[in-house]
Amino acid sequence: MNNFLHYAVKGNPVLTIILLAVIGTMIFFIIGDINNMLEAKNSMQGASSGYEYSRNLCNLVDNVSRCYFMCIFFLMAYLTYMKKQYSKWTMRLFYVLGVSSLLYFVVAGRVFDYVFDHVESNYMEKLPSLARTVFTGPVYWIIIGYFFIPKILKDAQKLKEEQELTI
């Protein structure tokens, strides 16, 4: 971790500023969603009032998953391109990404079932919007990642071959 901080701050301050801005933005969104959920829960008049809570729950799941998948991709890129050493963790993260993608859609299905059960009937026309938020949130990161992961894995394999040749 200390080498990463040294490289990031002294080697590439623009990258450091961008990563800190992304991290700050994601933390801001996640905390905002949690606060909005708590406000909606506190202001509910009865058991049938739950659209605002459900909307913020969907946004929270979306933001947490985007942050999670973005961190996996950045970690894979860091291990391959910045560290410039072969690591088995790059390959392991590829498998973690695959399992995480499947698990995300299971969790998203459960969250949407909860939302469907708790949204009152006069907000039923807004359910497709909530479904889109829950099910397509990290899809962009997953799709983009699967386009770039073969290149990352290929470069990691080259690093492994170079390391074997130098030893």
mmCIF file of C-alpha atoms in Angstrom:
data_model
loop_
_atom_site.group_PDB
_atom_site.id
_atom_site.type_symbol
_atom_site.label_atom_id
_atom_site.label_comp_id
_atom_site.label_asym_id
_atom_site.label_seq_id
_atom_site.Cartn_x
_atom_site.Cartn_y
_atom_site.Cartn_z
ATOM 1 C CA MET A 1 0.000 0.000 0.000
ATOM 2 C CA ASN A 2 2.851 2.346 0.803
ATOM 3 C CA ASN A 3 4.353 1.772 -2.668
ATOM 4 C CA PHE A 4 0.993 2.586 -4.252
ATOM 5 C CA LEU A 5 0.719 5.848 -2.356
ATOM 6 C CA HIS A 6 4.292 6.752 -3.246
ATOM 7 C CA TYR A 7 3.717 5.992 -6.925
ATOM 8 C CA ALA A 8 0.327 7.682 -7.075
ATOM 9 C CA VAL A 9 1.280 10.890 -5.306
ATOM 10 C CA LYS A 10 4.779 11.444 -6.664
ATOM 11 C CA GLY A 11 4.585 9.521 -9.918
ATOM 12 C CA ASN A 12 1.229 10.714 -11.166
ATOM 13 C CA PRO A 13 -0.554 13.465 -9.227
ATOM 14 C CA VAL A 14 -3.299 13.798 -11.873
ATOM 15 C CA LEU A 15 -4.238 10.150 -11.363
ATOM 16 C CA THR A 16 -4.291 10.722 -7.613
ATOM 17 C CA ILE A 17 -6.637 13.696 -7.955
ATOM 18 C CA ILE A 18 -8.948 11.781 -10.286
ATOM 19 C CA LEU A 19 -9.077 8.731 -8.000
ATOM 20 C CA LEU A 20 -9.741 10.891 -4.940
ATOM 21 C CA ALA A 21 -12.511 12.728 -6.796
ATOM 22 C CA VAL A 22 -14.126 9.436 -7.838
ATOM 23 C CA ILE A 23 -13.843 8.018 -4.321
ATOM 24 C CA GLY A 24 -15.251 11.205 -2.793
ATOM 25 C CA THR A 25 -18.155 11.266 -5.231
ATOM 26 C CA MET A 26 -19.058 7.632 -4.574
ATOM 27 C CA ILE A 27 -18.895 8.146 -0.796
ATOM 28 C CA PHE A 28 -21.075 11.261 -1.153
ATOM 29 C CA PHE A 29 -23.699 9.347 -3.155
ATOM 30 C CA ILE A 30 -23.737 6.366 -0.793
ATOM 31 C CA ILE A 31 -24.063 8.518 2.335
ATOM 32 C CA GLY A 32 -26.770 10.582 0.616
ATOM 33 C CA ASP A 33 -28.756 7.454 -0.237
ATOM 34 C CA ILE A 34 -28.504 6.170 3.329
ATOM 35 C CA ASN A 35 -29.626 9.532 4.742
ATOM 36 C CA ASN A 36 -32.547 9.712 2.288
ATOM 37 C CA MET A 37 -33.587 6.173 3.250
ATOM 38 C CA LEU A 38 -33.534 7.101 6.937
ATOM 39 C CA GLU A 39 -35.548 10.269 6.285
ATOM 40 C CA ALA A 40 -38.118 8.343 4.255
ATOM 41 C CA LYS A 41 -38.362 5.649 6.920
ATOM 42 C CA ASN A 42 -38.849 8.240 9.667
ATOM 43 C CA SER A 43 -41.484 10.171 7.721
ATOM 44 C CA MET A 44 -43.621 7.151 6.798
ATOM 45 C CA GLN A 45 -47.153 7.539 8.111
ATOM 46 C CA GLY A 46 -48.155 3.919 7.755
ATOM 47 C CA ALA A 47 -47.007 0.575 6.500
ATOM 48 C CA SER A 48 -48.318 1.303 2.995
ATOM 49 C CA SER A 49 -46.052 4.325 2.375
ATOM 50 C CA GLY A 50 -42.746 3.190 0.991
ATOM 51 C CA TYR A 51 -41.972 4.571 -2.468
ATOM 52 C CA GLU A 52 -39.307 7.077 -1.373
ATOM 53 C CA TYR A 53 -37.646 4.489 0.830
ATOM 54 C CA SER A 54 -37.702 1.945 -2.003
ATOM 55 C CA ARG A 55 -36.348 4.445 -4.534
ATOM 56 C CA ASN A 56 -33.453 5.318 -2.244
ATOM 57 C CA LEU A 57 -32.837 1.618 -1.536
ATOM 58 C CA CYS A 58 -32.549 0.989 -5.289
ATOM 59 C CA ASN A 59 -30.172 3.952 -5.645
ATOM 60 C CA LEU A 60 -28.071 2.673 -2.744
ATOM 61 C CA VAL A 61 -27.746 -0.804 -4.251
ATOM 62 C CA ASP A 62 -26.863 0.789 -7.595
ATOM 63 C CA ASN A 63 -24.165 3.073 -6.145
ATOM 64 C CA VAL A 64 -22.589 0.411 -3.935
ATOM 65 C CA SER A 65 -22.399 -2.036 -6.836
ATOM 66 C CA ARG A 66 -20.886 0.560 -9.186
ATOM 67 C CA CYS A 67 -18.274 1.374 -6.571
ATOM 68 C CA TYR A 68 -17.520 -2.312 -6.002
ATOM 69 C CA PHE A 69 -17.066 -3.182 -9.675
ATOM 70 C CA MET A 70 -15.086 -0.011 -10.346
ATOM 71 C CA CYS A 71 -12.704 -0.899 -7.504
ATOM 72 C CA ILE A 72 -12.163 -4.396 -8.910
ATOM 73 C CA PHE A 73 -11.300 -3.010 -12.349
ATOM 74 C CA PHE A 74 -8.989 -0.349 -10.952
ATOM 75 C CA LEU A 75 -7.264 -2.960 -8.798
ATOM 76 C CA MET A 76 -6.753 -5.227 -11.805
ATOM 77 C CA ALA A 77 -5.314 -2.337 -13.812
ATOM 78 C CA TYR A 78 -3.084 -1.333 -10.900
ATOM 79 C CA LEU A 79 -1.683 -4.839 -10.499
ATOM 80 C CA THR A 80 -0.992 -5.199 -14.195
ATOM 81 C CA TYR A 81 0.045 -1.760 -15.425
ATOM 82 C CA MET A 82 1.320 0.208 -12.451
ATOM 83 C CA LYS A 83 3.002 -2.503 -10.449
ATOM 84 C CA LYS A 84 4.395 -4.105 -13.617
ATOM 85 C CA GLN A 85 4.832 -7.474 -11.964
ATOM 86 C CA TYR A 86 2.908 -10.636 -12.548
ATOM 87 C CA SER A 87 0.536 -11.427 -9.731
ATOM 88 C CA LYS A 88 -1.871 -14.318 -9.367
ATOM 89 C CA TRP A 89 -4.299 -11.807 -7.891
ATOM 90 C CA THR A 90 -5.068 -10.446 -11.350
ATOM 91 C CA MET A 91 -6.341 -13.857 -12.373
ATOM 92 C CA ARG A 92 -8.147 -14.351 -9.076
ATOM 93 C CA LEU A 93 -9.865 -10.967 -9.439
ATOM 94 C CA PHE A 94 -11.157 -12.078 -12.826
ATOM 95 C CA TYR A 95 -12.920 -15.012 -11.149
ATOM 96 C CA VAL A 96 -14.115 -12.800 -8.300
ATOM 97 C CA LEU A 97 -15.584 -10.474 -10.919
ATOM 98 C CA GLY A 98 -17.474 -13.306 -12.603
ATOM 99 C CA VAL A 99 -18.916 -14.632 -9.348
ATOM 100 C CA SER A 100 -19.702 -11.087 -8.183
ATOM 101 C CA SER A 101 -21.605 -10.387 -11.394
ATOM 102 C CA LEU A 102 -23.811 -13.412 -10.856
ATOM 103 C CA LEU A 103 -24.329 -12.636 -7.170
ATOM 104 C CA TYR A 104 -25.222 -9.038 -7.962
ATOM 105 C CA PHE A 105 -28.156 -10.075 -10.107
ATOM 106 C CA VAL A 106 -29.388 -12.419 -7.379
ATOM 107 C CA VAL A 107 -29.226 -9.558 -4.866
ATOM 108 C CA ALA A 108 -30.851 -7.166 -7.349
ATOM 109 C CA GLY A 109 -33.711 -9.623 -7.818
ATOM 110 C CA ARG A 110 -34.249 -9.858 -4.070
ATOM 111 C CA VAL A 111 -34.150 -6.063 -3.693
ATOM 112 C CA PHE A 112 -36.655 -5.620 -6.490
ATOM 113 C CA ASP A 113 -38.964 -8.243 -4.944
ATOM 114 C CA TYR A 114 -38.818 -6.257 -1.691
ATOM 115 C CA VAL A 115 -39.534 -3.021 -3.553
ATOM 116 C CA PHE A 116 -42.444 -4.599 -5.436
ATOM 117 C CA ASP A 117 -43.975 -5.791 -2.162
ATOM 118 C CA HIS A 118 -43.626 -2.434 -0.388
ATOM 119 C CA VAL A 119 -44.505 0.156 -3.035
ATOM 120 C CA GLU A 120 -48.068 1.362 -2.784
ATOM 121 C CA SER A 121 -50.452 0.956 -5.711
ATOM 122 C CA ASN A 122 -50.445 4.607 -6.831
ATOM 123 C CA TYR A 123 -46.686 4.353 -7.573
ATOM 124 C CA MET A 124 -46.874 1.132 -9.616
ATOM 125 C CA GLU A 125 -46.236 3.043 -12.854
ATOM 126 C CA LYS A 126 -42.786 3.969 -11.486
ATOM 127 C CA LEU A 127 -41.712 0.354 -10.910
ATOM 128 C CA PRO A 128 -40.037 0.003 -14.330
ATOM 129 C CA SER A 129 -37.793 2.939 -13.445
ATOM 130 C CA LEU A 130 -36.821 1.290 -10.163
ATOM 131 C CA ALA A 131 -36.178 -2.011 -11.939
ATOM 132 C CA ARG A 132 -33.961 -0.251 -14.464
ATOM 133 C CA THR A 133 -32.011 1.381 -11.638
ATOM 134 C CA VAL A 134 -31.455 -1.881 -9.792
ATOM 135 C CA PHE A 135 -30.754 -4.180 -12.718
ATOM 136 C CA THR A 136 -28.715 -1.935 -15.027
ATOM 137 C CA GLY A 137 -26.633 0.068 -12.547
ATOM 138 C CA PRO A 138 -23.314 -1.783 -12.744
ATOM 139 C CA VAL A 139 -24.012 -3.343 -16.153
ATOM 140 C CA TYR A 140 -22.005 -0.628 -17.892
ATOM 141 C CA TRP A 141 -18.969 -1.370 -15.724
ATOM 142 C CA ILE A 142 -19.416 -5.092 -16.224
ATOM 143 C CA ILE A 143 -19.684 -4.785 -20.015
ATOM 144 C CA ILE A 144 -16.805 -2.315 -20.326
ATOM 145 C CA GLY A 145 -14.740 -4.460 -18.015
ATOM 146 C CA TYR A 146 -15.323 -7.593 -20.047
ATOM 147 C CA PHE A 147 -14.061 -5.748 -23.123
ATOM 148 C CA PHE A 148 -10.860 -4.684 -21.365
ATOM 149 C CA ILE A 149 -10.225 -7.715 -19.151
ATOM 150 C CA PRO A 150 -8.852 -9.905 -21.971
ATOM 151 C CA LYS A 151 -6.221 -7.229 -22.662
ATOM 152 C CA ILE A 152 -5.398 -6.979 -18.965
ATOM 153 C CA LEU A 153 -5.071 -10.771 -18.701
ATOM 154 C CA LYS A 154 -2.948 -10.902 -21.861
ATOM 155 C CA ASP A 155 -0.635 -8.193 -20.494
ATOM 156 C CA ALA A 156 -0.435 -10.022 -17.158
ATOM 157 C CA GLN A 157 0.554 -13.193 -19.011
ATOM 158 C CA LYS A 158 3.298 -11.243 -20.843
ATOM 159 C CA LEU A 159 4.559 -9.971 -17.499
ATOM 160 C CA LYS A 160 4.651 -13.543 -16.203
ATOM 161 C CA GLU A 161 6.661 -14.687 -19.212
ATOM 162 C CA GLU A 162 9.085 -11.751 -18.824
ATOM 163 C CA GLN A 163 9.560 -12.568 -15.144
ATOM 164 C CA GLU A 164 10.254 -16.209 -15.944
ATOM 165 C CA LEU A 165 12.818 -15.194 -18.560
ATOM 166 C CA THR A 166 14.669 -12.851 -16.177
ATOM 167 C CA ILE A 167 14.856 -15.482 -13.442
#
